Short mmCIF file of C-alpha atoms in Angstrom, two decimals:
data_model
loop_
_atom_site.label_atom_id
_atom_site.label_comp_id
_atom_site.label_asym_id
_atom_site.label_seq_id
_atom_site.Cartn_x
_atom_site.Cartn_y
_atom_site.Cartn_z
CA UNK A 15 0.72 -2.26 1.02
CA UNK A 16 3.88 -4.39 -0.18
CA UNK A 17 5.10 -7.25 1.39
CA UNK A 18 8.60 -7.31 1.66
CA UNK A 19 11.16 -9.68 2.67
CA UNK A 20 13.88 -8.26 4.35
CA UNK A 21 17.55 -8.92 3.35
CA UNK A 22 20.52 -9.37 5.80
CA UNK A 23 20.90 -5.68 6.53
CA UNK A 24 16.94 -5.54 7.93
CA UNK A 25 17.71 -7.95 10.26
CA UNK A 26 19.09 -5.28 13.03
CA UNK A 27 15.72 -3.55 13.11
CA UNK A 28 14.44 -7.54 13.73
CA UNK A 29 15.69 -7.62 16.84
CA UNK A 30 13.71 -4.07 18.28
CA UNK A 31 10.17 -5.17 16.86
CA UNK A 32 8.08 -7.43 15.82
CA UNK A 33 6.39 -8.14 12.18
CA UNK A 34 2.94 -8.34 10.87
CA UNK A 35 1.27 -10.27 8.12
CA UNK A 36 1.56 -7.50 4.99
CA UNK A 37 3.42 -4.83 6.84
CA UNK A 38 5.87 -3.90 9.36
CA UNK A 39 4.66 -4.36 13.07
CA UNK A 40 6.42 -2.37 15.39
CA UNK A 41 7.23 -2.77 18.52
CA UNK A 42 3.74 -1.04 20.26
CA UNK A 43 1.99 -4.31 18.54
CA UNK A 44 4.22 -6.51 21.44
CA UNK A 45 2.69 -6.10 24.90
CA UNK A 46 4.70 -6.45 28.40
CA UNK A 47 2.77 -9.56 28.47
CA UNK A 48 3.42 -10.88 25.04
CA UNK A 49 7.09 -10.63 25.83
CA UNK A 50 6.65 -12.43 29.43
CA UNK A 51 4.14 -15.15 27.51
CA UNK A 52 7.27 -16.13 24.96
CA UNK A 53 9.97 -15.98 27.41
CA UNK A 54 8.40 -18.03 29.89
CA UNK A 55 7.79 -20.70 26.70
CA UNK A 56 10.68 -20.38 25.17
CA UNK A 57 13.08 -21.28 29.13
CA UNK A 58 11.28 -25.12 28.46
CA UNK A 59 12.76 -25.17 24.64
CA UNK A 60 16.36 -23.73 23.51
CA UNK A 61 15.12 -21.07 21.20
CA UNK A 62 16.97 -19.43 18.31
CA UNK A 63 16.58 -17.04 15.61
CA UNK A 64 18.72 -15.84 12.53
CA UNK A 65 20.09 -13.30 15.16
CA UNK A 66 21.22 -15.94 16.75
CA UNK A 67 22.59 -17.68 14.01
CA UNK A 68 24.18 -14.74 12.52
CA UNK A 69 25.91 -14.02 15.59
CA UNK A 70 27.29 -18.09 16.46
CA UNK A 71 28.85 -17.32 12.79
CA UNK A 72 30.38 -14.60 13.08
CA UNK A 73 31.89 -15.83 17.04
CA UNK A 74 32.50 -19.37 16.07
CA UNK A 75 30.58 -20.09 19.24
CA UNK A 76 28.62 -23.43 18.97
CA UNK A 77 26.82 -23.12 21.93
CA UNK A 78 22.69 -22.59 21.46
CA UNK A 79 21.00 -19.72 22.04
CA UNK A 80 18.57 -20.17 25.65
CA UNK A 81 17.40 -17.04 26.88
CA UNK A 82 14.75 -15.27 25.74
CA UNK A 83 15.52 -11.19 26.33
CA UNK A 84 12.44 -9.05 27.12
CA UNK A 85 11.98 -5.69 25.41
CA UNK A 86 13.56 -3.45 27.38
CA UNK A 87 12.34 0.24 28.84
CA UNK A 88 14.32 4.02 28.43
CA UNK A 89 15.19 5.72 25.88
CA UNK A 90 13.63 5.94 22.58
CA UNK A 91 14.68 3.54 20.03
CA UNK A 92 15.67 4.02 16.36
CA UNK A 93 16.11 2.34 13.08
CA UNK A 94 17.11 2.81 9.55
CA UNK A 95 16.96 -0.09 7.45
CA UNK A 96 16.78 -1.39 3.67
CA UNK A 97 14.95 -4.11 2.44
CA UNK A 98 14.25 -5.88 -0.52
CA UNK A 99 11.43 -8.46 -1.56
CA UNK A 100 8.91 -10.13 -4.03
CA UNK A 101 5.31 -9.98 -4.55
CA UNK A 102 2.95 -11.25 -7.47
CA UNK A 103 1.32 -7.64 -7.74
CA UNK A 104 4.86 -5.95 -7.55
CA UNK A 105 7.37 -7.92 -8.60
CA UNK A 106 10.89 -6.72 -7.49
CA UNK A 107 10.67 -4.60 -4.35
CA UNK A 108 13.15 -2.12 -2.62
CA UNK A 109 12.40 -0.04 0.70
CA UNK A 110 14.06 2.36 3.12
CA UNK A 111 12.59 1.92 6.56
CA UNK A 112 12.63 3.82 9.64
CA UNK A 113 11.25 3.03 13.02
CA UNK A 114 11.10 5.02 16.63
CA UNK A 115 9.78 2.86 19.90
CA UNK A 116 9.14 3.88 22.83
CA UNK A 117 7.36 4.20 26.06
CA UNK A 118 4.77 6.48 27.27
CA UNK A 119 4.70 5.12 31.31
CA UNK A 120 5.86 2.44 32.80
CA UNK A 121 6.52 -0.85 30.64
CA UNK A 122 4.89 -3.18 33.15
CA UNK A 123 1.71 -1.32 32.85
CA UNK A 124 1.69 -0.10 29.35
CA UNK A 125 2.18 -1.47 25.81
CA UNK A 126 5.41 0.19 23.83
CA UNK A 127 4.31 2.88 21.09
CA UNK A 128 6.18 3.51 17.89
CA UNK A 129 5.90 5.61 14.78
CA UNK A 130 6.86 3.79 11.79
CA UNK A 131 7.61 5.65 7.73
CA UNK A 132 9.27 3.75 4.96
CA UNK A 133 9.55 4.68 0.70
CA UNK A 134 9.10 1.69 -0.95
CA UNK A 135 9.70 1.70 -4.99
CA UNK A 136 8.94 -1.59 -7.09
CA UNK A 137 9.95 -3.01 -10.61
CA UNK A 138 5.99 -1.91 -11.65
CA UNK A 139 6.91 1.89 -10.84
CA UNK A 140 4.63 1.80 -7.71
CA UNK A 141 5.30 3.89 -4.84
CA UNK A 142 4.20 4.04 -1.54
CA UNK A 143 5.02 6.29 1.44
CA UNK A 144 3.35 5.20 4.71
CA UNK A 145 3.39 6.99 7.73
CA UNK A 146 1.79 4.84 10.37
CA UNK A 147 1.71 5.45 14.45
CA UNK A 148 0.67 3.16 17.00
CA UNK A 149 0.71 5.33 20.48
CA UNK A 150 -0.45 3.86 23.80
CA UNK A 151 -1.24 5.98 26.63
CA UNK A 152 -0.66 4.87 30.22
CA UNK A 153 -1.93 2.17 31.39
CA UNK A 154 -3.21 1.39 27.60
CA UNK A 155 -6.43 3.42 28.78
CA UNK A 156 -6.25 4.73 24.93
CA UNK A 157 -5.02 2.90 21.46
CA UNK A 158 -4.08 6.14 19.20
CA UNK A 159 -3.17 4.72 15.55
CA UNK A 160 -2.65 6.37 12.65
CA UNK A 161 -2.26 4.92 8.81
CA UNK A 162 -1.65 7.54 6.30
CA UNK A 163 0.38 6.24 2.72
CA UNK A 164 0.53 8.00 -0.39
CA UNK A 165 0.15 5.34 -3.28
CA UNK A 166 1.05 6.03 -6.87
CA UNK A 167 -0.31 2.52 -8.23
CA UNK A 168 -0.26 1.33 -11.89
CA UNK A 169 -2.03 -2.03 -11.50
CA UNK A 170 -4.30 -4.34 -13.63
CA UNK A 171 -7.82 -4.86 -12.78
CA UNK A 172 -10.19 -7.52 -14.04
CA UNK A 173 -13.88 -6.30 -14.29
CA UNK A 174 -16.54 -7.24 -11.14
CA UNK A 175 -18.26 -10.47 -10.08
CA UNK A 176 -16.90 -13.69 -9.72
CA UNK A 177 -17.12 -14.79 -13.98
CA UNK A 178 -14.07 -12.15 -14.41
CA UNK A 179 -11.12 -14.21 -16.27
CA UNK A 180 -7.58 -13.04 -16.51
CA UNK A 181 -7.28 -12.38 -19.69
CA UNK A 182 -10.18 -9.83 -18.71
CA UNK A 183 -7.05 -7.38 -16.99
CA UNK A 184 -7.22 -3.83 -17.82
CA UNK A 185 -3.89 -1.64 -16.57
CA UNK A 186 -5.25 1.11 -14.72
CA UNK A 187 -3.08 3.88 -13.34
CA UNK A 188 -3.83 6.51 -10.50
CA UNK A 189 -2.61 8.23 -7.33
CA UNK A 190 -4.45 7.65 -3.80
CA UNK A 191 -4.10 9.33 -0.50
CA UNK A 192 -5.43 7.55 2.41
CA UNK A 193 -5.33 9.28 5.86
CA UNK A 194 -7.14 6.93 8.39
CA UNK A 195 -6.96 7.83 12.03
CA UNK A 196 -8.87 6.24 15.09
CA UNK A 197 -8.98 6.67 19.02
CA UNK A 198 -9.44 2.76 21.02
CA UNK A 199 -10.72 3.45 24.64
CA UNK A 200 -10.37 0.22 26.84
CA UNK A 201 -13.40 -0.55 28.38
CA UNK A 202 -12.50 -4.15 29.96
CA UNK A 203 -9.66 -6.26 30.06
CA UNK A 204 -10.04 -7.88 26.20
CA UNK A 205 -12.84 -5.23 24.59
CA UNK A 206 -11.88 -1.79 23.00
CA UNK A 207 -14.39 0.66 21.41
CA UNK A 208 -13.00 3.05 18.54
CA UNK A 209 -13.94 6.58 17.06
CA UNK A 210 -12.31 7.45 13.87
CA UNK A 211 -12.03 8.97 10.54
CA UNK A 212 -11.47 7.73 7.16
CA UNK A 213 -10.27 10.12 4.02
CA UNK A 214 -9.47 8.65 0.72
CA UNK A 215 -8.83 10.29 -2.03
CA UNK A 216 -7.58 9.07 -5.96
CA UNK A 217 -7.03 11.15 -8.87
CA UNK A 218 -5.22 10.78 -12.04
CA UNK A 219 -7.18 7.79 -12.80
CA UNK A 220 -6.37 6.72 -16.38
CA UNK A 221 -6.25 3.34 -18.15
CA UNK A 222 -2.66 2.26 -19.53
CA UNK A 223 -4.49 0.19 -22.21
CA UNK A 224 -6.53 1.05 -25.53
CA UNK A 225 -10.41 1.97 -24.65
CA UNK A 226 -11.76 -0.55 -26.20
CA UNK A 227 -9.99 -3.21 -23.88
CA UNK A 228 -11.75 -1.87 -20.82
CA UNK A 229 -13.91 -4.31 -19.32
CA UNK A 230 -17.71 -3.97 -20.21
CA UNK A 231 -19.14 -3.91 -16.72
CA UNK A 232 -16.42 -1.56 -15.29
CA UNK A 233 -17.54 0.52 -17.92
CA UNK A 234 -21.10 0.42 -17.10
CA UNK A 235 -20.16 0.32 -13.41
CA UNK A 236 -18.27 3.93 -13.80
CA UNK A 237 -14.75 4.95 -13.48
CA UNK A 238 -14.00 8.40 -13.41
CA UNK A 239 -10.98 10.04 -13.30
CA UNK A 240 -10.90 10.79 -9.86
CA UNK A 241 -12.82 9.75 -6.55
CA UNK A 242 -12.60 10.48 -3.00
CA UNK A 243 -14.52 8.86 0.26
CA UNK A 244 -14.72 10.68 3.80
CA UNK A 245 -16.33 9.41 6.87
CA UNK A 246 -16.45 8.71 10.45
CA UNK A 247 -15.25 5.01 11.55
CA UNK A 248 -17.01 3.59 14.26
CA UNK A 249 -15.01 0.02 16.19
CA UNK A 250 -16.02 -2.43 18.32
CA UNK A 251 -12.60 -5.05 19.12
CA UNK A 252 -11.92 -7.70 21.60
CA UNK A 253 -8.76 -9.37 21.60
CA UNK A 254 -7.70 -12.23 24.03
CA UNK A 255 -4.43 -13.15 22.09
CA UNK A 256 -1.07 -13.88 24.40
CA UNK A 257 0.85 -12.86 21.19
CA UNK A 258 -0.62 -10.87 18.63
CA UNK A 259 2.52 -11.53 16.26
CA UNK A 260 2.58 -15.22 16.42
CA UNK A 261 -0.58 -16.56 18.07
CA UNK A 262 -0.53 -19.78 19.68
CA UNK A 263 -4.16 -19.15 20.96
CA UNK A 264 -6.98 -16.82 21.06
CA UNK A 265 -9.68 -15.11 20.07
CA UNK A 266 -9.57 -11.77 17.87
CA UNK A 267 -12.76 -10.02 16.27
CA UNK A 268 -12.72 -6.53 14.51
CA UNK A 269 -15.68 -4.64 14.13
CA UNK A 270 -16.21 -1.46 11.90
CA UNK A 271 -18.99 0.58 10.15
CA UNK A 272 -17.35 3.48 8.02
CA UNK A 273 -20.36 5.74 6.60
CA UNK A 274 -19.59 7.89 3.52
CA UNK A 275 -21.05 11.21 3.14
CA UNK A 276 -21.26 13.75 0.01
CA UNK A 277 -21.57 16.36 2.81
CA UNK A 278 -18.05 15.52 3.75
CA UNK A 279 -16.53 15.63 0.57
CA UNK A 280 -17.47 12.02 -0.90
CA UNK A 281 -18.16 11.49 -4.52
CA UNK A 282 -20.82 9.26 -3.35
CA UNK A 283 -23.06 8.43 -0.20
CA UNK A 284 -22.19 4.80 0.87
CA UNK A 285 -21.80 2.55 3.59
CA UNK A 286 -19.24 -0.35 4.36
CA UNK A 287 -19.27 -2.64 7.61
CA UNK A 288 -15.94 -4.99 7.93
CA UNK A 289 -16.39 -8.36 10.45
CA UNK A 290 -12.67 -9.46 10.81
CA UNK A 291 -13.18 -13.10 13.27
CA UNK A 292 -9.63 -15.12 13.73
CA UNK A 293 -9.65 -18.13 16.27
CA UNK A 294 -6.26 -19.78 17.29
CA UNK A 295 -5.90 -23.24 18.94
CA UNK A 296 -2.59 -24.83 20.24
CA UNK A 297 -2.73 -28.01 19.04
CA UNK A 298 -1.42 -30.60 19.87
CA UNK A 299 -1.66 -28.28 23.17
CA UNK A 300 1.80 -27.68 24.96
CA UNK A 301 3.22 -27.34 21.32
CA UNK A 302 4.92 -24.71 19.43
CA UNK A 303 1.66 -25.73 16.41
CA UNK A 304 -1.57 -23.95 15.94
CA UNK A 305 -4.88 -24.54 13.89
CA UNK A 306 -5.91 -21.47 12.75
CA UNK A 307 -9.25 -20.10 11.28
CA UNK A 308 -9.95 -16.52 9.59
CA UNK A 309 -13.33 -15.14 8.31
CA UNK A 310 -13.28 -12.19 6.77
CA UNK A 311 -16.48 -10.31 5.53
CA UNK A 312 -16.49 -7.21 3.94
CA UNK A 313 -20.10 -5.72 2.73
CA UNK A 314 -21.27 -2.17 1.10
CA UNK A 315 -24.62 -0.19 0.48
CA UNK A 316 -24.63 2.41 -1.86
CA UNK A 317 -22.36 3.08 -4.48
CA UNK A 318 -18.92 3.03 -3.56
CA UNK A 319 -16.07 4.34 -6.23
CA UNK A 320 -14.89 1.85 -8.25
CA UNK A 321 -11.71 1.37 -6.51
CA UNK A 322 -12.96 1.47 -3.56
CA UNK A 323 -14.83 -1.89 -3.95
CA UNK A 324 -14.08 -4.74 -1.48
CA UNK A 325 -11.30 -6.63 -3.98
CA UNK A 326 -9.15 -9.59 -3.15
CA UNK A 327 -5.98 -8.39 -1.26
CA UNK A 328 -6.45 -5.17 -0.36
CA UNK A 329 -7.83 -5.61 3.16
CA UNK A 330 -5.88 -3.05 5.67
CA UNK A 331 -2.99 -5.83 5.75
CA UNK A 332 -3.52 -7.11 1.82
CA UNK A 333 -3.50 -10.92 2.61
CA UNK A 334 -7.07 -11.97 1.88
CA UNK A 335 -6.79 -14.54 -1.16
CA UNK A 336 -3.53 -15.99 -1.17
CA UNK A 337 -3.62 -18.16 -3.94
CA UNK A 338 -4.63 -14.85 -6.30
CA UNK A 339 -2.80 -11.62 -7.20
CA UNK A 340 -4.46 -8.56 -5.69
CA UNK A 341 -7.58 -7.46 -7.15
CA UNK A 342 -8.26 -10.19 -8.99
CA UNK A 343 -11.91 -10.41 -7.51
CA UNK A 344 -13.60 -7.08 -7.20
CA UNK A 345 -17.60 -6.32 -6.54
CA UNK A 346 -19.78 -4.40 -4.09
CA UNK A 347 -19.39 -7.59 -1.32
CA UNK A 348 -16.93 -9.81 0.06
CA UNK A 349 -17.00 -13.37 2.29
CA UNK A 350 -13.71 -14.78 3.13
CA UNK A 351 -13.04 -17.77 4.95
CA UNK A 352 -9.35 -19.28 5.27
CA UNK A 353 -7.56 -22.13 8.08
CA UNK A 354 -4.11 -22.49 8.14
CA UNK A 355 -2.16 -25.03 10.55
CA UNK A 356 1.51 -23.85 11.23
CA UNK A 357 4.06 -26.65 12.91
CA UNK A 358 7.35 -26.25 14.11
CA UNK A 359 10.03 -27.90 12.11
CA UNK A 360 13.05 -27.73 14.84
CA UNK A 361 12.56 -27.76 18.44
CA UNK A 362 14.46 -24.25 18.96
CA UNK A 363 11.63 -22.85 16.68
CA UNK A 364 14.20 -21.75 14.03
CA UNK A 365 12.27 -23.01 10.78
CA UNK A 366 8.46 -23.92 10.49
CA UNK A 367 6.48 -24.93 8.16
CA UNK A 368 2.30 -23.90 7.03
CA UNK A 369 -0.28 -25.67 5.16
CA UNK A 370 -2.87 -23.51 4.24
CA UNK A 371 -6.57 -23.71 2.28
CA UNK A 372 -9.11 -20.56 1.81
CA UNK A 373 -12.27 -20.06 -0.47
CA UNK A 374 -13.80 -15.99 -1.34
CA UNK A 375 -16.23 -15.41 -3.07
CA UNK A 376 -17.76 -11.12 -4.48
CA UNK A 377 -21.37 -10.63 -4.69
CA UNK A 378 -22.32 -10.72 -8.48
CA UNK A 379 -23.13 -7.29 -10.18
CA UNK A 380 -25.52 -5.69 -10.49
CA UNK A 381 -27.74 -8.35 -8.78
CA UNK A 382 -25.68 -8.58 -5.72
CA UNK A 383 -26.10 -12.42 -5.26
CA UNK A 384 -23.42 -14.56 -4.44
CA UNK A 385 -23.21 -18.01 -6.98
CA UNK A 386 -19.75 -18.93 -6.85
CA UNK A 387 -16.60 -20.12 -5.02
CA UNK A 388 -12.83 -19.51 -5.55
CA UNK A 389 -11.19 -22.28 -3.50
CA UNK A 390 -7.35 -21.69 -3.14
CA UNK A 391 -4.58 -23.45 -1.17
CA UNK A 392 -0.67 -24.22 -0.54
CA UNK A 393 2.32 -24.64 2.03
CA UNK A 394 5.13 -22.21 3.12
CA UNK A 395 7.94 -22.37 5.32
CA UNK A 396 8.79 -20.22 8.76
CA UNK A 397 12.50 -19.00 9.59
CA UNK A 398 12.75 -17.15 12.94
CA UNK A 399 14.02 -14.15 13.09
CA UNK A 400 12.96 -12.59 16.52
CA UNK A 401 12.30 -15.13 19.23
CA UNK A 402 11.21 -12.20 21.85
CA UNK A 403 8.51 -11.51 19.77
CA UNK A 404 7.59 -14.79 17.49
CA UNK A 405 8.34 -12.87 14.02
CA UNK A 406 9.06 -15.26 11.23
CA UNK A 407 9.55 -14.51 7.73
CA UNK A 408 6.67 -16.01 6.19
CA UNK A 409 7.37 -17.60 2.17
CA UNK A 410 4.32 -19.55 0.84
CA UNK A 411 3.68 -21.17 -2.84
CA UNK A 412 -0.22 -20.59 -3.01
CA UNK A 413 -2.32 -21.65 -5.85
CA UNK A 414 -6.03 -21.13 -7.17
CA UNK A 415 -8.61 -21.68 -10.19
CA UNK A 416 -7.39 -20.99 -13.71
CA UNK A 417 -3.79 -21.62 -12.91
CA UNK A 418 -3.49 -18.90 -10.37
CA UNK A 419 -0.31 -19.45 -8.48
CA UNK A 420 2.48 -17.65 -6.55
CA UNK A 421 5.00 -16.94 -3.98
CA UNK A 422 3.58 -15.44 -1.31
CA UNK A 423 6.04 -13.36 0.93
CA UNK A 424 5.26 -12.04 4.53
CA UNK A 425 6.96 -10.49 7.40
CA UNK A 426 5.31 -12.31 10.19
CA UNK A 427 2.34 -14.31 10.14
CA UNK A 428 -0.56 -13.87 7.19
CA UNK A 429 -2.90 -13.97 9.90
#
């Protein structure tokens, strides 16, 4: 839900997993191969991370670092760490993170599983508890992952449809429950298929601002102090990424239809179908660059609860619209289309850098037609800090229409 940027003290956990655009990626995201992939790279390049560089510090040795260590096999492996960070949505962020890998057969044959919990408090008095689980079984046959967070979320909100301005924001407080679980089966080398269900549940929905400030068309849309959405989730995925942490090339497309039934305990009978498409390209090829594309759609039929709504950031990952603060667009559909080339500023792959451009655009309400654009772009930098895996800490300036603008903060790659 929060990005965070992790502060000296995180960096031991670094070095036993890998990190994800948003969130924490744990070690089950990093295949056997993955590791072999950046190893076998990284023997043709010194590589180095701020492991590394901590560690020539603290030894006085100059040498560089060279190898590349693989992720090794055994017993289980723990962490306990703090962090602290930034984000536009949050502001000041402090966490408490702990993290279990671990095998379930033999690492050559099967992709390390992990169970993954933090608390994460921010200057905004959010919360959020996550308990997520990523367990392959042998032979990654099955995908078992799990993403349940508690969320008590005072945030502002800006009405639905593209024509929403920011001095539109209403402050809206509430508590959600999300409990999302789905089985993968493999059913070819790059193609899973996925049976799921999705519970969400909010309550204690209340506006920290006078009635009368509360935007017209949220208004007429419906609010309610409370809301809840059950239903199956149905996946289609086929992933031919080396690296799913840091891809140099690839192709990676997401599939999912989530029906919502009153029968199940719904407040309303709707439908929502996500198409998540990235491309990667190594470019020039032999490099340590990539050109990278990202299309995100996100549609509904029906009447979804209001905060439910497809809504600038709050994809699974919350990096669609950087450039915006999250929610800032909000309606019953979403197209999103971003590119970002990332280039390596020192040979060892210590520090990077990103340019980055994006355009989304919400279906107008109530006609549902889409009329306009919001184009956003910017640059970041990369710093290293886990070469076995390709994890960089990921700080961008983005900026948009209306004099949107922001430092973005990621561990690992926004996409």
């Amino acid at each position: 839900m929060i990005k965070i940027l992790t502060i000296a003290a995180s960096l031991i956990v670094l070095t036993m997993s890998g990190l994800q655009a948003g969130r924490y990626v744990t070690t089950s995201q990093i295949t056997s191969q993955d590791t072999v992939a950046i190893a076998d790279s990284a023997q043709k390049v010194m590589q180095k991370d701020l492991i590394d560089v901590l560690r020539k510090w603290k030894s006085k040795d100059k040498s560089d670092s060279v190898r590349v260590p693989k992720i090794k096999s055994g017993k289980p492996i723990f962490s306990l760490v703090p962090a602290g960070g930034y984000t536009l949505s949050s502001g000041l962020t402090g966490s408490l993170n702990a993290n279990i890998a671990f095998y379930t057969s033999s690492p050559k044959t099967t992709n390390i599983s992990s169970i993954t919990t933090n608390f994460i408090y921010t200057e905004y008095k959010q919360m959020t508890i996550p308990v997520q689980a990523n367990i392959w079984t042998r032979h990654n046959n099955y995908n078992f992952v799990v993403d349940w967070r508690f969320f008590k979320y005072p945030q502002d909100t800006y009405g639905l449809g593209m024509d929403s301005k920011i001095r539109d924001a209403t402050g809206l407080k509430y508590k959600h429950l999300r409990l999302h679980q789905t089985v993968l089966k493999r059913i070819g080398k790059s193609f899973f298929v996925g049976l799921g269900f999705a519970y969400d549940k909010r309550w204690q929905i209340m506006q920290s601002d006078k009635e009368e400030k509360l935007n017209q068309d949220i208004k007429e849309y419906g609010l309610g102090n409370k809301s809840s959405s059950t239903g199956p989730l149905f996946t289609l995925a086929y992933d031919s990424r080396t690296n799913s942490i840091n891809p140099l090339k690839g192709f990676y497309t997401n599939m999912q239809f989530r029906p919502n039934m009153k029968a199940l305990g719904s407040t309303n009978t709707w439908q929502a179908v996500v198409i998540d498409v990235r491309r990667y390209f190594n470019l020039p090829r032999g490099s340590q660059n990539t050109l990278a594309f990202w299309n995100y759609n996100w549609l509904t039929v029906g009447k979804p609860p209001y905060l439910d709504l497809p809504a600038t950031g709050w994809d699974p990952t919350n990096n669609i619209g950087r450039g915006y603060i999250q929610g800032r667009f909000r309606s019953t559909n979403l197209l999103y289309f971003e590119s970002e080339y990332r280039f390596a500023f020192t040979k060892n792959g210590l520090f990077g850098g990103v340019i980055f451009a994006n355009a989304q655009s919400v279906s107008d309400w109530p006609s549902k037609s889409f009329r306009k654009i919001a184009p956003a772009g910017g640059l970041g930098i990369r710093i290293k800090v886990n070469k076995t895996s390709g994890a960089n800490i990921a700080i961008d300036y983005g900026f948009g229409l209306d004099g949107s603008r922001g430092l973005f903060v990621n561990l690992g790659e926004v996409f």
